[in-house]
CSV table of C-alpha atoms in Angstrom, one decimal:
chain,number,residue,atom,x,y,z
A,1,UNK,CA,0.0,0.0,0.0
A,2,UNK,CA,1.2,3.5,-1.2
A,3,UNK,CA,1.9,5.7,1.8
A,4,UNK,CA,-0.3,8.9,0.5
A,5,UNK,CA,-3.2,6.0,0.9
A,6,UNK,CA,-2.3,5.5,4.3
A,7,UNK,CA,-1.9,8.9,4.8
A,8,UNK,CA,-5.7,9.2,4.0
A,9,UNK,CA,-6.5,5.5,5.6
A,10,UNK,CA,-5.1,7.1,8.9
A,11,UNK,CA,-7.0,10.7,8.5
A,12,UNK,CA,-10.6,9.0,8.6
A,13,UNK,CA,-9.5,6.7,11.3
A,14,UNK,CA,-8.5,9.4,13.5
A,15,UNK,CA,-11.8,10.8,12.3
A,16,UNK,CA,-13.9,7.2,13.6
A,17,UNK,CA,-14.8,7.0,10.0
A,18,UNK,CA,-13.3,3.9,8.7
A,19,UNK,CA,-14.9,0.9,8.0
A,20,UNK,CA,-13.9,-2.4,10.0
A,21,UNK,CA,-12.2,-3.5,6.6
A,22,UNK,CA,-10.3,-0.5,6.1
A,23,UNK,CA,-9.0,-0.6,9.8
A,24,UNK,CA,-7.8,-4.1,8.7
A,25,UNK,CA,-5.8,-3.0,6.0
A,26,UNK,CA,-4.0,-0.6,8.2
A,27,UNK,CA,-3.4,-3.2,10.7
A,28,UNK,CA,-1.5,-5.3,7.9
A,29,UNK,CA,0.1,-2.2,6.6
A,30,UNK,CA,1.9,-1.8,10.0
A,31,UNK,CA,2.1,-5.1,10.8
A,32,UNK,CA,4.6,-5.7,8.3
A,33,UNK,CA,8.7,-4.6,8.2
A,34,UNK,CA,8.4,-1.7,5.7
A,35,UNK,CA,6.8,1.2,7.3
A,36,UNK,CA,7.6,5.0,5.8
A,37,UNK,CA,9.7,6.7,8.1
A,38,UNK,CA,7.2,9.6,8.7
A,39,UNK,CA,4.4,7.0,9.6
A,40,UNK,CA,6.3,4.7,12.1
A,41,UNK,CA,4.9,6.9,14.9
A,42,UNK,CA,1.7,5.2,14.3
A,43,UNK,CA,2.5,2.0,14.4
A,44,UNK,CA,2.6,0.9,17.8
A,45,UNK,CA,-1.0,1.7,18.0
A,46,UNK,CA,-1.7,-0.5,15.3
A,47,UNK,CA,0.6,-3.0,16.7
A,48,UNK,CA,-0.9,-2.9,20.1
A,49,UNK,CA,-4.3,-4.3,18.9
A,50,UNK,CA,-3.1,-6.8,16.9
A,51,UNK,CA,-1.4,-8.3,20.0
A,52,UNK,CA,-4.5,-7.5,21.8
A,53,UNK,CA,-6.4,-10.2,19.5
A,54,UNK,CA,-4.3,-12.7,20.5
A,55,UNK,CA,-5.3,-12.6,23.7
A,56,UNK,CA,-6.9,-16.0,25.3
A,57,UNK,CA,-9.6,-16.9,28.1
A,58,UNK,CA,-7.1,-19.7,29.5
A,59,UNK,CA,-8.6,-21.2,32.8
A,60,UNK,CA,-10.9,-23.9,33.1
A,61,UNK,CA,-14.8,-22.9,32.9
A,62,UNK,CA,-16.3,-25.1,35.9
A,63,UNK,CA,-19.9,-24.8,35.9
A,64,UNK,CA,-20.3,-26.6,39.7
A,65,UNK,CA,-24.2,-25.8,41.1
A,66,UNK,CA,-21.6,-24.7,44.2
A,67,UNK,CA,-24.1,-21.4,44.5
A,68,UNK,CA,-27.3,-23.6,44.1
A,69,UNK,CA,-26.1,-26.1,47.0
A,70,UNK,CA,-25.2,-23.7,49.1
A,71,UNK,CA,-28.3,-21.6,48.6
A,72,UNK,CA,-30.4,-24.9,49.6
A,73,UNK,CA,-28.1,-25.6,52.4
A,74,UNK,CA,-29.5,-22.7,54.2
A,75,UNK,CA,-32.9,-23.5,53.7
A,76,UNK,CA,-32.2,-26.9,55.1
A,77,UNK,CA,-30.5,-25.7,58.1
A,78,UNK,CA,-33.7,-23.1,58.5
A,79,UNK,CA,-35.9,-26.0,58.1
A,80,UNK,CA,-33.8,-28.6,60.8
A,81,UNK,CA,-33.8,-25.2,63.8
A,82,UNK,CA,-37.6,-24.6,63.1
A,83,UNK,CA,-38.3,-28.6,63.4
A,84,UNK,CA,-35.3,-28.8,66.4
A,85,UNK,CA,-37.4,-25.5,68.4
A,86,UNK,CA,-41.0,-27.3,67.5
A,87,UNK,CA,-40.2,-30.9,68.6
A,88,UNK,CA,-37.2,-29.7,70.8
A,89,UNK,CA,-39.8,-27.9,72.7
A,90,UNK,CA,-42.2,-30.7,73.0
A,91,UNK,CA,-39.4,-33.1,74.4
A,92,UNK,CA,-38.5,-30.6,77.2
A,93,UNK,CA,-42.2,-30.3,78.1
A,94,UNK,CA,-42.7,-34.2,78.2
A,95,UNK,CA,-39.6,-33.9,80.1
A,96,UNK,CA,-40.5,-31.8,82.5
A,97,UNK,CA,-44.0,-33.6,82.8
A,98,UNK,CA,-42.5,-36.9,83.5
A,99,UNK,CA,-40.2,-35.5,86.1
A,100,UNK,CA,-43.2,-33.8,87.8
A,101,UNK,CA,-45.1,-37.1,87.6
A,102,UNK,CA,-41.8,-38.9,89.4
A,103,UNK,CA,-41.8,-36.2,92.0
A,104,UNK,CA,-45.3,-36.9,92.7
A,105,UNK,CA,-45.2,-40.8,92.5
A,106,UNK,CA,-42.4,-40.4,95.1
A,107,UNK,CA,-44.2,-38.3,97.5
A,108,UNK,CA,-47.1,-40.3,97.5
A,109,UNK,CA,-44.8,-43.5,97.9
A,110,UNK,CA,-43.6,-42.0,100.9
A,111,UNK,CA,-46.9,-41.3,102.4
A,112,UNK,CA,-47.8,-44.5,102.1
A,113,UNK,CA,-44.8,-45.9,103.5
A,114,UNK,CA,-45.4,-43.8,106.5
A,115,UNK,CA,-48.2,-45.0,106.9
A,116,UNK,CA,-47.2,-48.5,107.0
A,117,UNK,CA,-44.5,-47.7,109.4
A,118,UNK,CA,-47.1,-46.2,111.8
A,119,UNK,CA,-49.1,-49.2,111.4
A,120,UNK,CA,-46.5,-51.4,111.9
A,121,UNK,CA,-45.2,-49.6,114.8
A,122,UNK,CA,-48.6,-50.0,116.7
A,123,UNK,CA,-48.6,-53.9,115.5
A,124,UNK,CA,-45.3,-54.0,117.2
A,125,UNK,CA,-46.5,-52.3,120.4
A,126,UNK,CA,-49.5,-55.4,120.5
A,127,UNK,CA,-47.0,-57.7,119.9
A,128,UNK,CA,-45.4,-56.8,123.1
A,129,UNK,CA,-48.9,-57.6,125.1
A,130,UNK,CA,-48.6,-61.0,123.4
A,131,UNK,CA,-44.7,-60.7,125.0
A,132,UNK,CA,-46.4,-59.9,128.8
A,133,UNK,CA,-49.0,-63.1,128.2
A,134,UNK,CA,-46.2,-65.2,127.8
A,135,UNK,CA,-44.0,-63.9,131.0
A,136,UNK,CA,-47.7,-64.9,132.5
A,137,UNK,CA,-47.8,-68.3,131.6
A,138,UNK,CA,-44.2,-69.4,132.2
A,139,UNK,CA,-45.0,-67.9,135.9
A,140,UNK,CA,-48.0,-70.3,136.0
A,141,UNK,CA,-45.7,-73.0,134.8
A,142,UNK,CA,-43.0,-72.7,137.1
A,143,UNK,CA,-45.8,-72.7,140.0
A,144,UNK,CA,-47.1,-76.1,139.4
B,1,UNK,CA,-30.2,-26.4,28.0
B,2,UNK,CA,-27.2,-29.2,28.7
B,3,UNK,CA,-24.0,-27.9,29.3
B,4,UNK,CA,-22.2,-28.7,26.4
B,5,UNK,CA,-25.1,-27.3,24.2
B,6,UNK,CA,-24.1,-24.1,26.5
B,7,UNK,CA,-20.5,-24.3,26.5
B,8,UNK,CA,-21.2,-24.7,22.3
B,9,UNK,CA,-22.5,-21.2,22.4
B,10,UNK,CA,-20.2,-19.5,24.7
B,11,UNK,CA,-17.0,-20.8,23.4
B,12,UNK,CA,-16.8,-18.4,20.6
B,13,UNK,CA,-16.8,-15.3,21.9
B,14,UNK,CA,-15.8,-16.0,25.6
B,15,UNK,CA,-12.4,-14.5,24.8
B,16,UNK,CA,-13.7,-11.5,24.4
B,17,UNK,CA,-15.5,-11.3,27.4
B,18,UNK,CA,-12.0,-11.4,29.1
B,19,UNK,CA,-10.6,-9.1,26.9
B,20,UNK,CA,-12.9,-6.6,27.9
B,21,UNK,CA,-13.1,-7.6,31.3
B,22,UNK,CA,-9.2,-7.1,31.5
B,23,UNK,CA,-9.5,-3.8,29.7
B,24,UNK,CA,-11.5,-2.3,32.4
B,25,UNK,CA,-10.4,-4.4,34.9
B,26,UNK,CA,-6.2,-4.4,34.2
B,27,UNK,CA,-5.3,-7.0,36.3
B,28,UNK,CA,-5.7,-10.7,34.5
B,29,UNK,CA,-6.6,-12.4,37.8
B,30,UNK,CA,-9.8,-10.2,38.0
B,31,UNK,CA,-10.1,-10.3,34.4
B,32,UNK,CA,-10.6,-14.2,35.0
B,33,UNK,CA,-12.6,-14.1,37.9
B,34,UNK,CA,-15.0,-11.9,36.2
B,35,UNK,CA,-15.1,-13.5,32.7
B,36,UNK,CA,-16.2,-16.8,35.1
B,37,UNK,CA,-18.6,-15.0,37.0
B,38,UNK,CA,-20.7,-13.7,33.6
B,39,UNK,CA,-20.6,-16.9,32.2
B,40,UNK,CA,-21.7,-18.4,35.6
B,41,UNK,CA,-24.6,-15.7,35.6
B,42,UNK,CA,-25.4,-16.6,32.0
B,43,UNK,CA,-25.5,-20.4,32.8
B,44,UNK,CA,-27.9,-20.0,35.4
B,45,UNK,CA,-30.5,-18.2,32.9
B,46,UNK,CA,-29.6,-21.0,31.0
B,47,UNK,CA,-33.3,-21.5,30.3
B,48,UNK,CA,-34.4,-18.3,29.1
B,49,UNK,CA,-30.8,-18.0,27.0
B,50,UNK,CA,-33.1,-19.0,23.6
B,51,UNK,CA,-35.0,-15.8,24.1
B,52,UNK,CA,-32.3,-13.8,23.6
B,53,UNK,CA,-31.5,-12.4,20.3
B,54,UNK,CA,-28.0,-12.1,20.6
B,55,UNK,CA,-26.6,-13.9,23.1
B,56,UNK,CA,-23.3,-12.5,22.7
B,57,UNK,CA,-24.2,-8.6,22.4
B,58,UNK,CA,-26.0,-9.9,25.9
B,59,UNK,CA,-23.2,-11.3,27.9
B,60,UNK,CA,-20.7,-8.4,26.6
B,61,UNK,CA,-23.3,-5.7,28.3
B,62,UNK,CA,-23.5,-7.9,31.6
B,63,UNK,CA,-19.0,-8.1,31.6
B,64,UNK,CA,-19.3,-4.3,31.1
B,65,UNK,CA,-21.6,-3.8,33.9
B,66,UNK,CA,-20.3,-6.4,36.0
B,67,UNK,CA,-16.8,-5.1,35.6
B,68,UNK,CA,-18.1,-1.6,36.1
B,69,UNK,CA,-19.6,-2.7,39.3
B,70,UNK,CA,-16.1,-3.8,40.5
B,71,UNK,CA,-14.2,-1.1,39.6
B,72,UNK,CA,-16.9,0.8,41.7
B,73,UNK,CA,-16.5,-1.7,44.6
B,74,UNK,CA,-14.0,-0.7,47.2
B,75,UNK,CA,-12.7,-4.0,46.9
B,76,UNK,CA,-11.9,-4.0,43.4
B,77,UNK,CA,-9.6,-0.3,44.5
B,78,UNK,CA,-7.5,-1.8,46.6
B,79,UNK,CA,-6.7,-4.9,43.9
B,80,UNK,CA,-6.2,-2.1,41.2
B,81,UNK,CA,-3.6,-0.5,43.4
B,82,UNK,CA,-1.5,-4.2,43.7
B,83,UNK,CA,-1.7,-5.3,40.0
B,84,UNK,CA,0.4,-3.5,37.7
B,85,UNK,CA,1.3,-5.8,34.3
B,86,UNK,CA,3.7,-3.1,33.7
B,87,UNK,CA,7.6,-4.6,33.1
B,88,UNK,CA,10.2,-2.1,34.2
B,89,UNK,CA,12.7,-1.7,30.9
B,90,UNK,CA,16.1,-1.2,31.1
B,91,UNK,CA,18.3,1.3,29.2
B,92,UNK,CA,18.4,-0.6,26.2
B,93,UNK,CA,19.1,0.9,23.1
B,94,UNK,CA,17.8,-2.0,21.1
B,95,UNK,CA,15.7,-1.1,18.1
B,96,UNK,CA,13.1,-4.4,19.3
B,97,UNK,CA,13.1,-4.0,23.0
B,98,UNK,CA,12.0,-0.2,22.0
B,99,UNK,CA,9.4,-1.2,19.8
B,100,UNK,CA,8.2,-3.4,22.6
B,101,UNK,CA,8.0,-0.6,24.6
B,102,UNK,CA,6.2,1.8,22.5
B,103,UNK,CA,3.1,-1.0,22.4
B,104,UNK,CA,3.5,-1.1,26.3
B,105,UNK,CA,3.6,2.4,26.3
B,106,UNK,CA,-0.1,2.6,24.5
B,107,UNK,CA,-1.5,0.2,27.1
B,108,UNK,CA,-0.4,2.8,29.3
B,109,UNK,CA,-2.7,5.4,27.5
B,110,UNK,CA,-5.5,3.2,27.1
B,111,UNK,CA,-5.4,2.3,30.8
B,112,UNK,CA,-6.0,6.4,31.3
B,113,UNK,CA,-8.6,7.2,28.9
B,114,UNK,CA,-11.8,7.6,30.6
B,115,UNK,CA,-13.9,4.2,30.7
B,116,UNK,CA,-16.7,4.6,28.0
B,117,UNK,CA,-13.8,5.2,25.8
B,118,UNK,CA,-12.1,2.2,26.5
B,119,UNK,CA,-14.8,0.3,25.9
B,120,UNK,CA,-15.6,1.6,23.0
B,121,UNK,CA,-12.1,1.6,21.3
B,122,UNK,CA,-11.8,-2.6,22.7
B,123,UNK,CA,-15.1,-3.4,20.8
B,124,UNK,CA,-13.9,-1.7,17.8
B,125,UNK,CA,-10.1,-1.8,17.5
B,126,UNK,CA,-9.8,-5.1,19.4
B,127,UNK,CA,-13.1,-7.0,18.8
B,128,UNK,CA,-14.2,-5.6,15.1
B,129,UNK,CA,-18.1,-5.0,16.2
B,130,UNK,CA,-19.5,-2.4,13.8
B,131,UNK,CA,-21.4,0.8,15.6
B,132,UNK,CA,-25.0,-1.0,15.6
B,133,UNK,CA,-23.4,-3.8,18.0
B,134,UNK,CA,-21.2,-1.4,19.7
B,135,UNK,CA,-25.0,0.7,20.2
B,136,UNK,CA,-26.5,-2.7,21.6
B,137,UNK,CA,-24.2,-3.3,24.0
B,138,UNK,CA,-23.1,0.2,25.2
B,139,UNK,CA,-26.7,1.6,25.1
B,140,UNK,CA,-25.3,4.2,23.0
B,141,UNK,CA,-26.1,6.2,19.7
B,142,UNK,CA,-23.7,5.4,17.0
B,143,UNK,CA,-22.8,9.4,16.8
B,144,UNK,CA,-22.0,9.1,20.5
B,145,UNK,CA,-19.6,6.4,19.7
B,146,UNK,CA,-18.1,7.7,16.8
B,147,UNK,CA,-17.2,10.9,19.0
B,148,UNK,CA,-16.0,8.8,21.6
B,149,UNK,CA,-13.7,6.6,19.2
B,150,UNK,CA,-12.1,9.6,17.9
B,151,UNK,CA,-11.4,10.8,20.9
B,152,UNK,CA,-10.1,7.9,22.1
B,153,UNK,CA,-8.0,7.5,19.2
B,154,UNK,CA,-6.7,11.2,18.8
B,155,UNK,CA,-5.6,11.0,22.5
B,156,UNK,CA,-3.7,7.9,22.1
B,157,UNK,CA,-1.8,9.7,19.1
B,158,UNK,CA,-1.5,12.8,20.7
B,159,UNK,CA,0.2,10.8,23.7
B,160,UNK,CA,2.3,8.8,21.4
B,161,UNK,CA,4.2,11.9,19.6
B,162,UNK,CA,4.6,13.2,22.9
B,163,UNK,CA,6.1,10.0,24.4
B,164,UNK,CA,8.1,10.3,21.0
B,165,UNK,CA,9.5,13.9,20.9
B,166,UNK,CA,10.4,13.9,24.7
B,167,UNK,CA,11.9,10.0,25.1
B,168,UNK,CA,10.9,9.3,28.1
B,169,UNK,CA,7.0,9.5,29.7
């Protein structure tokens, strides 16, 4: 490419009125060894976006459902507290019931061994009349 | 959609997504992270994907916005300040390593031009869109980009000769 058609190449794209063609063309006019003297000052620009191109995505894409999982694994959690505070609440109140039943079965166990042991007491105290009949009739025994 | 079918339609253009991710965003590790997290974003619309009239005019808004987002993010600041792809040169005189340096050196520039402009020159310069693409994807009118391309461009040249008549930046 003659350099007066540069010349006018580079006016209109200074101008943002080339087409994407014609910006080609200028790209491979500075691409290459053989750039007029008074022109070289453009060609680093030129240069520049040519290397740009060749830039490259280079990591691996990994589509994991990472942000889904962890999304549900808060809804989960939600769901096992609210269930844990429901039931967890009814076990402490059966709990709690059954203890107060315990408490109660042992009191009343106690007033009714109490009560044996009064009774038993006054059994004893009979017993000892039956104690005084027999001092009796060993005295009668020995008299004969 | 399965994922290959998926993976069939992003392929093509999801080098470009990075591209312009790492144009706005500068560093490549963000550039990566970002270029996954669209096409994460577009996999889980997965299902409405067939709707779309151009998927890829789609994705390349939601990298723009999604790197825009960042750069707003006060997390994405500090990162800026710890990633430089700059490489110190030495004095060499070598006619190559100077070369090398001038196509650094317009990174440079582009890295400073404001960001509609950036984006505009990567989808033209770098990615060959014509103005109705660039319109769909920028939301802009193609006067408004052909104003912005210009400018974009002029500054870079203006930059250039300076760089060039004083040596050093």
């Amino acid at each position: 490419m003659e350099s007066d058609k540069v010349e006018k190449l580079l006016e209109k794209y200074f101008g943002a009125t080339t087409t994407v063609a014609e910006e080609q063309l200028l790209r491979t006019y500075f691409s290459q060894e053989s750039v007029a003297t008074h022109l070289e000052q453009y060609a680093p620009m030129f240069q520049y976006v040519t290397n740009a191109k060749e830039e490259r995505y280079t990591k691996q894409l990994v589509f994991s459902p990472r942000k889904k999982n962890y999304k549900w694994l808060s809804v989960a959690a939600v769901a096992a507290l609210v269930f844990g505070i429901y039931f967890g609440n009814d076990y402490v109140d059966k709990q709690r019931l059954e203890q107060e039943q315990a408490v109660y079965a042992y009191q009343e166990t106690k007033k009714a061994l109490s009560l044996l042991a009064t009774n038993l007491d006054r059994g004893i105290k009979k017993v000892a009349y039956l104690n005084e009949f027999e001092q009796a009739k060993q005295k009668i025994y020995n008299i004969k | 959609m399965h994922q290959s079918e998926f993976l069939n339609v992003v392929m093509p253009f999801k080098d470009k997504l990075y591209r312009l991710a790492k144009r706005l965003l500068v560093s490549r590790e963000e550039a990566e992270d970002a270029t996954q997290e669209v096409l994460l974003k577009l996999w889980s619309k997965n299902d409405s994907i067939g709707t779309y009239k151009n998927v890829e005019a789609f994705a390349m808004t939601m990298t723009k916005n999604f790197c825009l987002d960042r750069l707003k993010s006060k997390q994405a600041g500090n990162l800026k300040l710890v990633h430089s792809n700059y490489q110190e040169k030495g004095s060499l005189l070598d006619k190559q390593i100077e070369a090398k340096d001038s196509i650094n050196w317009v990174q440079k520039i582009i890295e400073e031009l404001p960001e509609q402009q950036k984006l505009v020159l990567q989808l033209r310069d770098v990615e060959e869109y014509d103005f109705d693409e660039i319109g769909e994807m920028l939301a802009m009118q193609p006067t408004a980009i052909r104003v912005a391309l210009s400018r974009a461009r002029k500054t870079i040249r203006e930059k250039l000769a300076q760089k060039h008549s004083y040596g050093i930046g």
